[in-house]
Amino acid sequence: MEVFVVSLLNGLVYGMLLFMLASGLTLIFSMMGVLNFAHASAYMLGAYFAYTLSLYLGFWIALIVAPIVCGLIGAAIEMWGLRRVHKNGHIAELLFTFGVALIIEKVVQMTWGLIAVPYRIPEGLNFPLFDLWGTQFPAYRAFMLLISALMFLSIWLGLTRTRIGLVIQAALTHPDMVGALGHNVPRVFTLVFAAGTALAGLAGVIGGNYRVTEPGMAFSMGPIVFVVVVFGGLGSLTGCFIASILMGLIQTFAVVLDYSLADLLEVFGFIVTKATPGSEFLMVTLPRIAALLPFILLVLILVFRPRGLMGTRDT
Amino acid sequence: MIEAAIQLTDVRKSFGRTEIIRGVNLTIPKGQRHAIIGPNGAGKTTLFNLISGRFPVSSGSITLNGQNTAGLAPQQINHLGLSRSFQITSIFPRMTVFENIRCGLLWSRGHKYSFWSLLGMQRSLNEEAEQLLERLNLHNRRHVYAGLLSYAEQRALEIGITIAGGADVILLDEPTAGMSHSETDYAQQMIRTVSEGKTLIMVEHDMSVVFSLADVITVLVYGEVIASDAPANIRSNRAVQQAYLGEEAA
Amino acid sequence: MSTHVNAPTPTPAPAPVAAPAMPASTFLRRHWAWLAMLVLMLVLPWLFYDHARGRHSGFAITLMSEMALMAVFALSYNMLMGQAGLLSFGHAILFGIGAYSVAHTLNWIKASGVPIPVELMPLVGGIGGLVCGILAGYVATKQRATAFAMITMGIGELLTAAALMFMTFFGGEGGITTDRVTDTSIFGIPYTRPIQVYYLLVAWAIIAAVLMYLQTQTPLGRMANATRDNYERTQFVGYDPRVIRYWQFILAGFFAGIAGGMYCLVYEIVTFDTLAAVKSANALLATYIGGAVGFFGPVMGAVVVVGMQSGVSLHTSAWLLYLGVIFIAMVMFAPGGLLGLVANHIPIARMGRLGELAVPYARISLPTALASAGFILFVELVTHQTIGASQGKKFALLGQPIDPGSTIVWVASLVAMLVGTLWLRREGSFFMARWNALIEDAKARGIMS
């Protein structure tokens, strides 16, 4: 029971982190049709900036400044890079963001080195919040949940209560129409891109010390975020939210459920031994393939339901 | 009883809650030259999209040479003998003019998905493509990339690709749009010759082209057919005059 | 006009007809690029012959072998990207499965004694890639552009992770080792020396390239272009674009598998990185940098990528950054790649006015060199601070040791970058003005094809 509740909470934390990343990506993808490969790079930059900033100015300053810097970088990339490439088509845009991701990874390696940096949870938040059947639930995770919930709330309010938010909502599903109606679509695009990047940066600030901060984190986190975006469906933030939580729970629970296909077959009386053909495949346990699950899901989703959970447009 | 080339029975099409085509009934016999006219937004191109399989109907049925086309993909409808051109030029811009025409010929000449025969060796195929280019007056442009052609040349190429496969039901969507007077005349002549013995359905705004080419004219207004008759009768039809032609044309 | 669609005149599907005998001079003129490349590939190793030791430089031979197989890999990638307009992020799985197939086959030959010629191993790789292409392609090509890219990425990640986990086929982290010296050569060559393997690879590279080139001249190849240009129009001339893409994917898999087989013969060990995203990215970079339109582009790109990966990487760990910068510059300013850049000059050359660009080029080469030098110096300084110093390397410029701590060097690099960039912008607009004038003239004379 305790394992279940602890995993549930951890899965929620991870899922919210994924949502912070995936929501920005969904917005950008749905509106501009650009699959932003560099999105996870912003996550990485957020973590690294926060690390350096907190060394000199403390964590709380970093929490505010790092995402802003990321957002500014995003705006610059959009205005001077992406926009110019836009006329060459979607593939060119994709390739551009791919090149940016490549460069950012190298720059990070150059600036901070090849090995992980010791970006730690700030002392002020490093205490156990409460006890759950003998396991402690760290306060920092509650803090993460708080930040991500606040973020979700402000996005939701921003999108539904402000004028620019309504324009963005419309552009999510009907980008061409919004332009035809006379809104300054390029400016909206820059805003959304910058906001999405800043969000990713914020995710990096609070996620970087929860997980590891190292130069490969963008390329290992990136694909999972893509899966979430596709899973949730284009044009739907709610779908993205559900998909993020689901993914977080799936990956967290997979690690604790030490079962394999062979165990399942055993329930039906079919014993698998080393001699059985394909035994290696049947005997692999869930924790070992936890890293694989998002991609299996991706392939399944794209084959059976390309729209995702709640998508309004086909991918 | 000879089946019609195209038969529309109570066809309706809605996009979301907007009904574009509101119950169209139309029979187009084989070999007829049929024009569809109407004000902007009447649904003429949508009708073409339904007939050619680009969109599915919301209700009602469409048959091609007696066969129901519901659920068929565009290429399957093409195999049944229907070919169409587009209002917004739809060619292969990064291939030469010659290649464009040849692509239009490939399937009907049985080449299908072959990757074991070299196109350079297919003498009859290449000759046919050359001949078609002559008729389209594009022969001296055959090595130019289609994207670099002038607008009128692209429209001619558009028609060429449409008829290359030898379909016997041809849909032309505003073939002379944007053409000058002399270009229109030439296009009109070409359309007349290539549609000999075939069924032609044409959406057009140029009334001189319509009245000189068409055997039957259908007037579409707000997704409904308000008249479908020989040109002379259409000209004098009160409802048509009010909705579309204006008093002067009578 | 002609026949009805419903009853097409049956055209007998012809077998590839041998070309009518062509005078030698015409053959040479038309195919000079192929012949030049063949000669180059045959002769190049001898430039690196160490007369003192009586053998070729092992490093150079391996480098050239890598270029040959990378070229085949990139050409196969271009069957998807440039020919069919499909962007794949998992092309390496076809390469890797081909490599693993050959490794297992070689081991099986050793164990069972079945005399399959070692010369046919790349073909075995091709079959492995073909099967993988049939399976993966079925799932991937059902989708349109972006979904296709993501499915290929997903399958790529899946297989890479699986390769790390499963021992039987993939050998887990250690991979599968093999030995190409099997005594089954049909020419009696033992393949104990790298130069022998190199010439085998050259033969296969030429065969694969010629086949891929011929494929572009077939109905499928042309219709793949059509699908790239206009998906919808392809349907309305009677083709199912998804079937076209599926076939193209399968064939691309075949050739990628050949490249994988070549890889196995060179390195005699196959690990998960032959399947990984980095490998797929290499194909992407090589194809794009070389030029996705036009046939030979990917070959040029492969030479550049391998040159940087195995050559430049010896001098600096920032080689991938430079590659990335080149890549982005191409995406933004030269989407046709290197080949595209060269091809852009053809109308001007036809006019005979190519010489008029000599001065403009000279004028932009100086600021470009300055800006690049500044950039490289800066990057190297930074890299040395974080990575190099910990590795105990000394910083040296053109043989002269330089103290990376001195401010002057840093300032110099920044100034060079700044001045170079500003100067380049001015010279750049001058260059573009002359360029555009020449192009306008070419258009007016109808030389632009």
PDB file of N, CA, C and O in Angstrom, chain B residues 24 30 35 73 97-98 109 151 157 163 190 196 244:
ATOM      1  N   VAL B  24     -28.295  18.462 -53.513  1.00  0.00           N
ATOM      2  CA  VAL B  24     -28.150  18.649 -54.962  1.00  0.00           C
ATOM      3  C   VAL B  24     -28.489  17.353 -55.673  1.00  0.00           C
ATOM      4  O   VAL B  24     -27.997  16.286 -55.333  1.00  0.00           O
ATOM      5  N   LYS B  30     -23.353  10.610 -70.364  1.00  0.00           N
ATOM      6  CA  LYS B  30     -22.040  10.464 -70.981  1.00  0.00           C
ATOM      7  C   LYS B  30     -21.923  11.324 -72.221  1.00  0.00           C
ATOM      8  O   LYS B  30     -22.848  11.430 -73.007  1.00  0.00           O
ATOM      9  N   ALA B  35     -21.566  22.691 -67.787  1.00  0.00           N
ATOM     10  CA  ALA B  35     -20.929  23.769 -67.032  1.00  0.00           C
ATOM     11  C   ALA B  35     -21.688  24.048 -65.753  1.00  0.00           C
ATOM     12  O   ALA B  35     -22.915  23.993 -65.733  1.00  0.00           O
ATOM     13  N   ALA B  73     -10.971   6.364 -52.187  1.00  0.00           N
ATOM     14  CA  ALA B  73      -9.916   7.362 -52.155  1.00  0.00           C
ATOM     15  C   ALA B  73      -9.797   7.999 -53.539  1.00  0.00           C
ATOM     16  O   ALA B  73     -10.187   7.390 -54.529  1.00  0.00           O
ATOM     17  N   VAL B  97       8.534  20.202 -67.061  1.00  0.00           N
ATOM     18  CA  VAL B  97       7.234  20.138 -67.721  1.00  0.00           C
ATOM     19  C   VAL B  97       7.019  18.753 -68.308  1.00  0.00           C
ATOM     20  O   VAL B  97       5.944  18.155 -68.175  1.00  0.00           O
ATOM     21  N   PHE B  98       8.046  18.250 -68.948  1.00  0.00           N
ATOM     22  CA  PHE B  98       7.958  16.920 -69.557  1.00  0.00           C
ATOM     23  C   PHE B  98       7.655  15.862 -68.509  1.00  0.00           C
ATOM     24  O   PHE B  98       6.788  15.003 -68.699  1.00  0.00           O
ATOM     25  N   ARG B 109      -0.737   3.875 -68.345  1.00  0.00           N
ATOM     26  CA  ARG B 109       0.030   3.060 -69.282  1.00  0.00           C
ATOM     27  C   ARG B 109       0.618   1.841 -68.593  1.00  0.00           C
ATOM     28  O   ARG B 109       1.501   1.195 -69.111  1.00  0.00           O
ATOM     29  N   TYR B 151       2.058  31.973 -65.422  1.00  0.00           N
ATOM     30  CA  TYR B 151       0.778  31.515 -64.895  1.00  0.00           C
ATOM     31  C   TYR B 151      -0.032  30.775 -65.946  1.00  0.00           C
ATOM     32  O   TYR B 151      -0.545  29.679 -65.710  1.00  0.00           O
ATOM     33  N   LEU B 157      -0.528  23.464 -68.389  1.00  0.00           N
ATOM     34  CA  LEU B 157       0.067  22.221 -67.889  1.00  0.00           C
ATOM     35  C   LEU B 157      -0.908  21.487 -66.977  1.00  0.00           C
ATOM     36  O   LEU B 157      -1.039  20.271 -67.018  1.00  0.00           O
ATOM     37  N   ILE B 163      -5.762  15.593 -68.385  1.00  0.00           N
ATOM     38  CA  ILE B 163      -6.277  14.745 -69.461  1.00  0.00           C
ATOM     39  C   ILE B 163      -5.307  13.654 -69.876  1.00  0.00           C
ATOM     40  O   ILE B 163      -5.680  12.735 -70.607  1.00  0.00           O
ATOM     41  N   MET B 190      -8.625  24.297 -77.023  1.00  0.00           N
ATOM     42  CA  MET B 190      -7.994  23.069 -76.554  1.00  0.00           C
ATOM     43  C   MET B 190      -8.986  22.229 -75.755  1.00  0.00           C
ATOM     44  O   MET B 190      -9.064  21.003 -75.914  1.00  0.00           O
ATOM     45  N   GLU B 196     -13.576  15.905 -76.840  1.00  0.00           N
ATOM     46  CA  GLU B 196     -14.332  15.194 -77.856  1.00  0.00           C
ATOM     47  C   GLU B 196     -14.608  13.785 -77.393  1.00  0.00           C
ATOM     48  O   GLU B 196     -13.678  13.052 -77.064  1.00  0.00           O
ATOM     49  N   TYR B 244     -27.756  35.778 -60.457  1.00  0.00           N
ATOM     50  CA  TYR B 244     -26.375  35.683 -60.923  1.00  0.00           C
ATOM     51  C   TYR B 244     -26.053  36.559 -62.116  1.00  0.00           C
ATOM     52  O   TYR B 244     -25.135  37.365 -62.069  1.00  0.00           O
TER      53      TYR B 244
END
